[in-house]
């Protein structure tokens, strides 16, 4: 769960500290962090494709090609990180100028994005390592490393945003630097752990084979549908927040608060989604295809139970549960978010089931079908948002209901595929 939620944790930490810094920076982080999640999701999507291949080779006992696939993923992601970094450095400000109406919000978005872009390299390297360890079922140290990243990020956020311990007060720019440095430190810690790892498979990684374009192409072909899914999925969410920004500053603040709660409560689902990628792929690789659907449903039940347990207190008692993070004399924003939190509760129930079923489809290798499903539903989602938010100028509750319809349809279509489609013929 934690390995899949690294960017969620960073976004949460940055948002909480900026909430206590000033309202303008808090509004801006709500928009720019969604954009950065798209950037992170590109690298994460390719790592998920690599993870599926690694899990399949591990299930087959083919360690030689497992290692070669790992390095194909590594070379590809490093090249991708460099391209995206250059694009952000030279085109990030221009892009935000086209979509942000408020000049102060635009200024804050750019101040965060430029230093944050340096973390792309270590973010992408980090998800590659997570893909390896998740693919071979050795996830224990991921917990330790994510904890280190979170702690370092919190400490640096406090120092850089507010100007503590001799550092200059940087506001939202400080949050960008804090997150990038935290990702660098977390990567170094994991690399040291790998060097002293006793696992023979991991210790056998420390050589650099020649670039194998065939394996790179294999990783690309499996991963690209997942990446496009992430781009269009989070891209539609970015469009959503861009339209909310045009509704006004207060609406953006409220939606940002709900988004943060969404990120917190969705951590189990993202984790179990990554886990079912590995389990489904591993079971197919070892020839146990009859166990795939039962394992998917067991994962659904566990995830749904955990999601309900952690969601009920926050959804129904936000003034108490959110006070440690967002408490101050003026509690207006928490009270104003209450109607949206009820909608969020429904979203989370559908998300907890639909996301697991959908990622089960990806795990068995049907990534192109997954792209078709998400692409079609994103068109519906985006059309809904434009119609009700931009033209009918509906309130936030109606706008957020787009997520309800999206995950309900995802759930229904994914369940139909698992039971009605002959997916056993899909090969990787």
Coordinates of C-alpha atoms in Angstrom, one line a residue:
X1 CA 0.0 0.0 0.0
X2 CA 2.7 2.5 1.0
X3 CA 4.8 1.8 -2.0
X4 CA 1.9 2.6 -4.3
X5 CA 0.9 5.7 -2.3
X6 CA 4.3 7.6 -2.2
X7 CA 3.0 10.5 -4.3
X8 CA -0.2 10.6 -2.3
X9 CA 1.8 10.9 0.9
X10 CA 3.9 13.6 -0.5
X11 CA 0.9 15.6 -1.8
X12 CA -0.8 15.2 1.6
X13 CA 2.2 16.4 3.5
X14 CA 2.8 19.4 1.2
X15 CA -0.9 20.4 1.4
X16 CA -1.1 20.2 5.2
X17 CA 1.9 22.4 5.8
X18 CA 0.7 24.9 3.1
X19 CA -2.8 25.0 4.6
X20 CA -1.1 26.4 7.8
X21 CA 1.0 28.8 5.7
X22 CA -1.5 30.7 3.7
X23 CA -4.7 30.3 1.7
X24 CA -3.2 31.2 -1.7
X25 CA -0.5 28.6 -1.5
X26 CA -3.0 26.0 -0.3
X27 CA -5.2 26.7 -3.3
X28 CA -2.3 26.4 -5.7
X29 CA -1.0 23.1 -4.3
X30 CA -4.5 21.6 -4.9
X31 CA -4.1 22.3 -8.6
X32 CA -0.4 21.8 -9.3
X33 CA -0.1 18.6 -7.2
X34 CA -2.8 17.0 -9.4
X35 CA -0.7 18.0 -12.4
X36 CA 2.5 16.5 -10.8
X37 CA 0.5 13.3 -10.0
X38 CA 0.1 12.9 -13.7
X39 CA 3.9 13.2 -14.2
X40 CA 4.5 10.7 -11.5
X41 CA 1.8 8.4 -12.9
X42 CA 3.6 8.2 -16.2
X43 CA 6.7 6.7 -14.5
X44 CA 4.5 4.6 -12.2
X45 CA 2.5 3.3 -15.1
X46 CA 5.6 2.0 -16.9
X47 CA 6.8 0.5 -13.6
X48 CA 3.4 -1.3 -13.2
X49 CA 3.9 -2.8 -16.7
X50 CA 7.4 -3.9 -15.7
X51 CA 6.1 -5.3 -12.4
X52 CA 3.6 -7.5 -14.3
X53 CA 6.4 -8.8 -16.5
X54 CA 8.7 -9.4 -13.5
X55 CA 6.0 -11.2 -11.6
X56 CA 5.2 -13.4 -14.6
X57 CA 8.9 -14.3 -15.1
X58 CA 9.2 -14.9 -11.3
X59 CA 6.2 -17.2 -11.5
X60 CA 7.8 -19.1 -14.4
X61 CA 11.1 -19.3 -12.5
X62 CA 12.9 -17.5 -15.3
X63 CA 15.3 -15.3 -13.2
X64 CA 17.6 -14.5 -16.2
X65 CA 14.9 -12.8 -18.2
X66 CA 13.5 -11.3 -15.0
X67 CA 16.8 -9.4 -14.4
X68 CA 17.0 -8.4 -18.1
X69 CA 13.4 -7.1 -18.0
X70 CA 14.3 -5.1 -14.8
X71 CA 17.2 -3.3 -16.6
X72 CA 15.1 -2.7 -19.7
X73 CA 12.6 -0.9 -17.5
X74 CA 15.4 1.0 -15.8
X75 CA 17.0 2.3 -19.0
X76 CA 13.7 3.3 -20.4
X77 CA 12.5 5.2 -17.3
X78 CA 15.7 7.1 -16.9
X79 CA 15.5 8.4 -20.5
X80 CA 11.8 9.2 -20.0
X81 CA 12.6 11.1 -16.8
X82 CA 15.1 13.3 -18.6
X83 CA 12.7 14.2 -21.4
X84 CA 9.9 15.1 -18.9
X85 CA 12.3 17.2 -16.7
X86 CA 13.4 19.3 -19.7
X87 CA 9.8 19.7 -20.8
X88 CA 8.8 21.0 -17.4
X89 CA 11.8 23.3 -17.0
X90 CA 11.2 25.0 -20.3
X91 CA 7.4 24.6 -20.8
X92 CA 5.8 24.3 -17.4
X93 CA 5.2 28.0 -16.9
X94 CA 3.7 28.4 -20.4
X95 CA 1.4 25.4 -19.8
X96 CA 0.0 26.8 -16.5
X97 CA -0.4 30.2 -18.0
X98 CA -2.9 28.8 -20.5
X99 CA -5.2 27.2 -17.9
X100 CA -5.0 29.2 -14.6
X101 CA -7.1 32.4 -14.5
X102 CA -5.8 33.8 -11.2
X103 CA -2.3 35.4 -11.4
X104 CA -1.4 34.6 -7.8
X105 CA -2.4 31.0 -8.2
X106 CA -0.4 30.8 -11.4
X107 CA 2.7 32.2 -9.7
X108 CA 2.5 29.8 -6.9
X109 CA 2.0 26.8 -9.2
X110 CA 5.2 27.6 -11.1
X111 CA 7.2 28.2 -7.9
X112 CA 6.3 24.7 -6.8
X113 CA 6.6 22.9 -10.1
X114 CA 10.2 24.0 -11.1
X115 CA 12.0 22.7 -7.9
X116 CA 9.6 19.7 -7.7
X117 CA 10.7 18.6 -11.2
X118 CA 14.2 17.6 -9.9
X119 CA 12.5 14.8 -8.0
X120 CA 11.3 13.1 -11.2
X121 CA 14.6 11.1 -11.5
X122 CA 14.4 9.7 -8.0
X123 CA 10.7 9.2 -8.2
X124 CA 11.0 7.1 -11.3
X125 CA 14.0 5.2 -9.9
X126 CA 12.0 4.5 -6.7
X127 CA 9.0 3.1 -8.5
X128 CA 11.3 0.8 -10.5
X129 CA 12.7 -0.7 -7.2
X130 CA 9.2 -1.0 -5.8
X131 CA 8.1 -2.8 -9.0
X132 CA 11.0 -5.3 -8.5
X133 CA 10.3 -6.0 -4.9
X134 CA 6.6 -6.2 -5.3
X135 CA 7.0 -8.4 -8.4
X136 CA 9.0 -11.0 -6.4
X137 CA 6.9 -10.6 -3.3
X138 CA 9.5 -9.0 -1.0
X139 CA 7.8 -5.8 0.1
X140 CA 8.8 -5.5 3.7
X141 CA 11.5 -2.8 3.3
X142 CA 9.2 -0.7 1.2
X143 CA 7.4 0.2 4.4
X144 CA 10.6 1.4 6.1
X145 CA 11.7 3.4 3.1
X146 CA 8.4 5.1 2.6
X147 CA 8.4 6.0 6.3
X148 CA 11.8 7.6 5.9
X149 CA 10.6 9.5 2.9
X150 CA 7.5 10.8 4.8
X151 CA 9.5 11.8 7.9
X152 CA 12.2 13.6 5.9
X153 CA 9.5 15.4 3.8
X154 CA 7.7 16.6 6.9
X155 CA 10.9 17.9 8.5
X156 CA 12.1 19.7 5.4
X157 CA 8.6 21.1 4.7
X158 CA 8.6 22.7 8.1
X159 CA 12.1 24.1 7.7
X160 CA 11.7 25.3 4.1
X161 CA 8.1 26.6 4.0
X162 CA 8.2 28.5 7.3
X163 CA 11.9 29.4 7.2
X164 CA 13.0 27.5 10.4
X165 CA 16.5 26.5 11.7
X166 CA 18.3 29.2 9.6
X167 CA 16.6 28.4 6.3
X168 CA 15.0 31.1 4.2
X169 CA 11.2 31.2 4.2
X170 CA 10.2 29.8 0.8
X171 CA 6.5 29.0 1.1
X172 CA 5.2 26.7 -1.7
X173 CA 8.7 26.7 -3.4
X174 CA 10.0 25.2 -0.2
X175 CA 7.5 22.4 -0.4
X176 CA 8.8 21.6 -3.9
X177 CA 12.4 21.4 -2.7
X178 CA 11.5 19.4 0.4
X179 CA 9.6 16.8 -1.6
X180 CA 12.4 16.4 -4.2
X181 CA 15.1 16.1 -1.6
X182 CA 13.0 13.6 0.4
X183 CA 12.7 11.4 -2.7
X184 CA 16.5 11.6 -3.3
X185 CA 17.2 10.5 0.3
X186 CA 14.6 7.7 0.1
X187 CA 16.2 6.4 -3.1
X188 CA 19.7 6.4 -1.6
X189 CA 18.5 4.5 1.5
X190 CA 16.8 1.8 -0.6
X191 CA 19.9 1.5 -2.8
X192 CA 22.1 0.9 0.3
X193 CA 19.6 -1.7 1.4
X194 CA 19.8 -3.5 -1.9
X195 CA 23.6 -3.5 -1.8
X196 CA 23.5 -5.5 1.5
X197 CA 20.5 -7.6 0.5
X198 CA 20.9 -11.3 1.2
X199 CA 18.4 -12.3 -1.5
X200 CA 20.4 -14.0 -4.3
X201 CA 18.1 -12.6 -7.0
X202 CA 18.6 -9.0 -5.9
X203 CA 22.3 -9.4 -5.3
X204 CA 22.6 -10.7 -8.9
X205 CA 21.2 -7.4 -10.2
X206 CA 24.4 -5.5 -9.7
X207 CA 25.8 -5.7 -13.2
X208 CA 24.7 -3.6 -16.2
X209 CA 23.8 -5.7 -19.2
X210 CA 23.7 -4.2 -22.7
X211 CA 20.5 -2.4 -23.7
X212 CA 18.1 -4.9 -25.1
X213 CA 15.7 -3.1 -27.4
X214 CA 13.5 -6.1 -27.7
X215 CA 12.9 -6.2 -23.9
X216 CA 12.4 -2.4 -23.8
X217 CA 9.8 -2.8 -26.5
X218 CA 8.1 -5.6 -24.5
X219 CA 8.0 -3.4 -21.4
X220 CA 6.7 -0.5 -23.5
X221 CA 4.0 -2.6 -25.1
X222 CA 2.7 -4.0 -21.8
X223 CA 3.0 -0.6 -20.0
X224 CA 1.8 2.0 -22.5
X225 CA -1.9 1.2 -22.1
X226 CA -1.5 1.5 -18.3
X227 CA 0.4 4.8 -18.8
X228 CA -2.2 6.2 -21.2
X229 CA -4.9 5.1 -18.7
X230 CA -3.1 7.1 -15.9
X231 CA -2.7 10.2 -18.1
X232 CA -6.3 10.3 -19.3
X233 CA -7.6 9.3 -15.8
X234 CA -5.6 11.9 -13.8
X235 CA -5.8 14.3 -16.8
X236 CA -9.5 14.4 -16.5
X237 CA -9.1 15.0 -12.8
X238 CA -6.8 17.9 -13.6
X239 CA -9.4 19.3 -16.0
X240 CA -11.9 19.0 -13.2
X241 CA -9.8 21.0 -10.8
X242 CA -9.0 23.6 -13.5
X243 CA -12.8 24.2 -13.8
X244 CA -13.2 24.3 -10.1
X245 CA -10.4 27.0 -10.0
X246 CA -12.5 29.1 -12.3
X247 CA -15.5 28.7 -10.0
X248 CA -13.6 30.6 -7.3
X249 CA -10.9 30.4 -4.6
X250 CA -13.2 29.1 -1.9
X251 CA -14.5 26.3 -4.1
X252 CA -10.9 25.3 -4.9
X253 CA -10.0 25.3 -1.2
X254 CA -13.0 23.0 -0.3
X255 CA -12.3 20.6 -3.2
X256 CA -8.6 20.5 -2.3
X257 CA -9.5 19.5 1.3
X258 CA -11.8 16.7 0.0
X259 CA -9.1 15.7 -2.5
X260 CA -6.6 15.3 0.4
X261 CA -9.1 13.1 2.3
X262 CA -9.6 11.1 -0.9
X263 CA -5.9 10.6 -1.2
X264 CA -5.6 9.4 2.4
X265 CA -8.6 7.0 2.3
X266 CA -7.7 5.6 -1.1
X267 CA -4.2 4.4 0.0
X268 CA -5.5 0.8 0.8
X269 CA -7.1 0.6 -2.6
X270 CA -4.0 1.7 -4.5
X271 CA -1.9 -0.7 -2.5
X272 CA -4.2 -3.7 -3.1
X273 CA -4.5 -2.7 -6.8
X274 CA -0.8 -3.0 -7.1
X275 CA -0.8 -6.3 -5.2
X276 CA -3.5 -7.8 -7.4
X277 CA -1.4 -6.9 -10.5
X278 CA 1.4 -9.1 -9.0
X279 CA -0.9 -11.9 -7.7
X280 CA -2.9 -12.3 -10.9
X281 CA 0.2 -12.2 -13.1
X282 CA 2.1 -14.6 -10.9
X283 CA -0.8 -17.1 -10.8
X284 CA -1.1 -17.1 -14.6
X285 CA 2.7 -17.5 -14.9
X286 CA 2.7 -20.6 -12.6
X287 CA -0.3 -22.1 -14.5
X288 CA -2.9 -21.6 -11.7
X289 CA -5.4 -19.6 -13.8
X290 CA -8.3 -21.1 -11.9
X291 CA -7.3 -19.2 -8.8
X292 CA -7.2 -15.8 -10.4
X293 CA -10.8 -14.8 -9.9
X294 CA -11.1 -16.1 -6.4
X295 CA -8.0 -14.2 -5.4
X296 CA -9.3 -11.0 -7.0
X297 CA -12.6 -11.3 -5.0
X298 CA -10.7 -12.1 -1.7
X299 CA -8.7 -8.9 -2.3
X300 CA -11.9 -7.0 -2.9
X301 CA -13.4 -8.1 0.4
X302 CA -10.2 -7.3 2.4
X303 CA -9.8 -3.9 0.7
X304 CA -13.5 -3.0 1.1
X305 CA -13.4 -3.9 4.8
X306 CA -10.3 -1.8 5.5
X307 CA -11.7 1.1 3.4
X308 CA -15.0 1.2 5.4
X309 CA -13.2 1.0 8.7
X310 CA -10.9 3.9 8.1
X311 CA -13.5 6.0 6.2
X312 CA -16.5 6.1 8.6
X313 CA -14.8 8.2 11.3
X314 CA -13.6 10.8 8.8
X315 CA -16.7 11.0 6.7
X316 CA -19.1 11.4 9.6
X317 CA -17.0 13.2 12.2
X318 CA -14.7 15.4 10.0
X319 CA -14.5 18.3 12.6
X320 CA -12.9 15.8 15.1
X321 CA -10.8 13.6 12.8
X322 CA -9.5 16.3 10.5
X323 CA -8.7 18.8 13.3
X324 CA -5.1 17.5 13.9
X325 CA -4.3 18.3 10.2
X326 CA -6.6 21.2 9.3
X327 CA -7.6 22.6 12.6
X328 CA -7.5 26.3 13.3
X329 CA -9.7 29.0 14.7
X330 CA -11.8 29.3 11.5
X331 CA -13.3 25.8 10.9
X332 CA -15.4 27.0 8.0
X333 CA -13.7 25.0 5.3
X334 CA -14.2 21.7 7.2
X335 CA -17.9 22.4 7.8
X336 CA -18.4 23.5 4.2
X337 CA -16.8 20.2 3.0
X338 CA -19.3 18.0 4.9
X339 CA -21.8 17.5 2.0
X340 CA -18.9 16.5 -0.3
X341 CA -17.6 14.1 2.2
X342 CA -20.9 12.1 2.1
X343 CA -20.5 11.9 -1.7
X344 CA -16.9 10.9 -1.1
X345 CA -18.1 8.0 1.1
X346 CA -20.1 6.6 -1.8
X347 CA -17.1 7.1 -4.2
X348 CA -14.8 5.2 -1.9
X349 CA -17.1 2.2 -1.7
X350 CA -17.4 1.9 -5.5
X351 CA -13.7 2.7 -5.9
X352 CA -12.7 0.0 -3.4
X353 CA -14.4 -2.7 -5.5
X354 CA -14.1 -1.3 -9.1
X355 CA -10.3 -0.5 -8.9
X356 CA -9.5 -4.0 -7.7
X357 CA -11.5 -5.7 -10.4
X358 CA -10.0 -3.4 -13.0
X359 CA -6.4 -4.0 -11.9
X360 CA -7.1 -7.7 -11.9
X361 CA -7.8 -7.3 -15.6
X362 CA -4.4 -5.5 -16.0
X363 CA -2.7 -8.3 -14.0
X364 CA -3.8 -11.0 -16.3
X365 CA -2.3 -9.1 -19.2
X366 CA -5.3 -7.3 -20.7
X367 CA -3.7 -3.9 -20.6
X368 CA -5.1 -2.8 -24.0
X369 CA -8.6 -3.7 -22.9
X370 CA -8.0 -1.7 -19.7
X371 CA -7.1 1.3 -21.8
X372 CA -10.3 0.9 -23.8
X373 CA -12.4 0.8 -20.7
X374 CA -10.7 3.8 -19.0
X375 CA -10.6 5.8 -22.2
X376 CA -14.3 5.4 -22.9
X377 CA -15.2 6.2 -19.3
X378 CA -13.0 9.2 -19.2
X379 CA -14.8 10.7 -22.2
X380 CA -18.0 10.3 -20.3
X381 CA -16.4 11.7 -17.1
X382 CA -15.0 14.8 -18.9
X383 CA -18.3 15.4 -20.8
X384 CA -20.2 15.3 -17.5
X385 CA -17.8 17.8 -15.8
X386 CA -17.9 20.2 -18.7
X387 CA -21.7 20.1 -19.0
X388 CA -22.6 20.4 -15.3
X389 CA -19.7 22.6 -14.1
X390 CA -18.9 24.9 -17.0
X391 CA -22.3 25.3 -18.7
X392 CA -24.9 24.6 -16.0
X393 CA -22.6 26.0 -13.3
X394 CA -23.7 23.3 -10.9
X395 CA -22.5 23.2 -7.3
X396 CA -19.6 21.2 -6.0
X397 CA -21.8 18.2 -4.9
X398 CA -23.0 17.7 -8.5
X399 CA -19.5 18.1 -9.8
X400 CA -18.1 15.5 -7.5
X401 CA -20.8 13.0 -8.5
X402 CA -18.8 12.5 -11.7
X403 CA -16.6 10.2 -9.6
X404 CA -19.5 8.1 -8.5
X405 CA -20.7 7.4 -12.0
X406 CA -17.1 6.7 -13.2
X407 CA -16.3 4.0 -10.6
X408 CA -19.8 2.4 -10.8
X409 CA -19.3 1.9 -14.6
X410 CA -15.7 0.7 -14.0
X411 CA -17.0 -1.9 -11.5
X412 CA -19.7 -3.2 -13.8
X413 CA -17.6 -3.4 -17.0
X414 CA -14.6 -5.1 -15.2
X415 CA -16.8 -7.7 -13.6
X416 CA -18.4 -8.5 -16.9
X417 CA -15.0 -9.0 -18.5
X418 CA -13.7 -11.3 -15.8
X419 CA -16.7 -13.6 -16.1
X420 CA -17.7 -13.4 -19.7
X421 CA -14.5 -12.9 -21.7
X422 CA -12.1 -15.7 -22.6
X423 CA -9.1 -14.0 -21.0
X424 CA -7.0 -17.2 -20.6
X425 CA -5.8 -16.8 -24.2
X426 CA -4.1 -13.5 -23.5
X427 CA -0.3 -13.8 -23.6
X428 CA 2.6 -11.7 -22.4

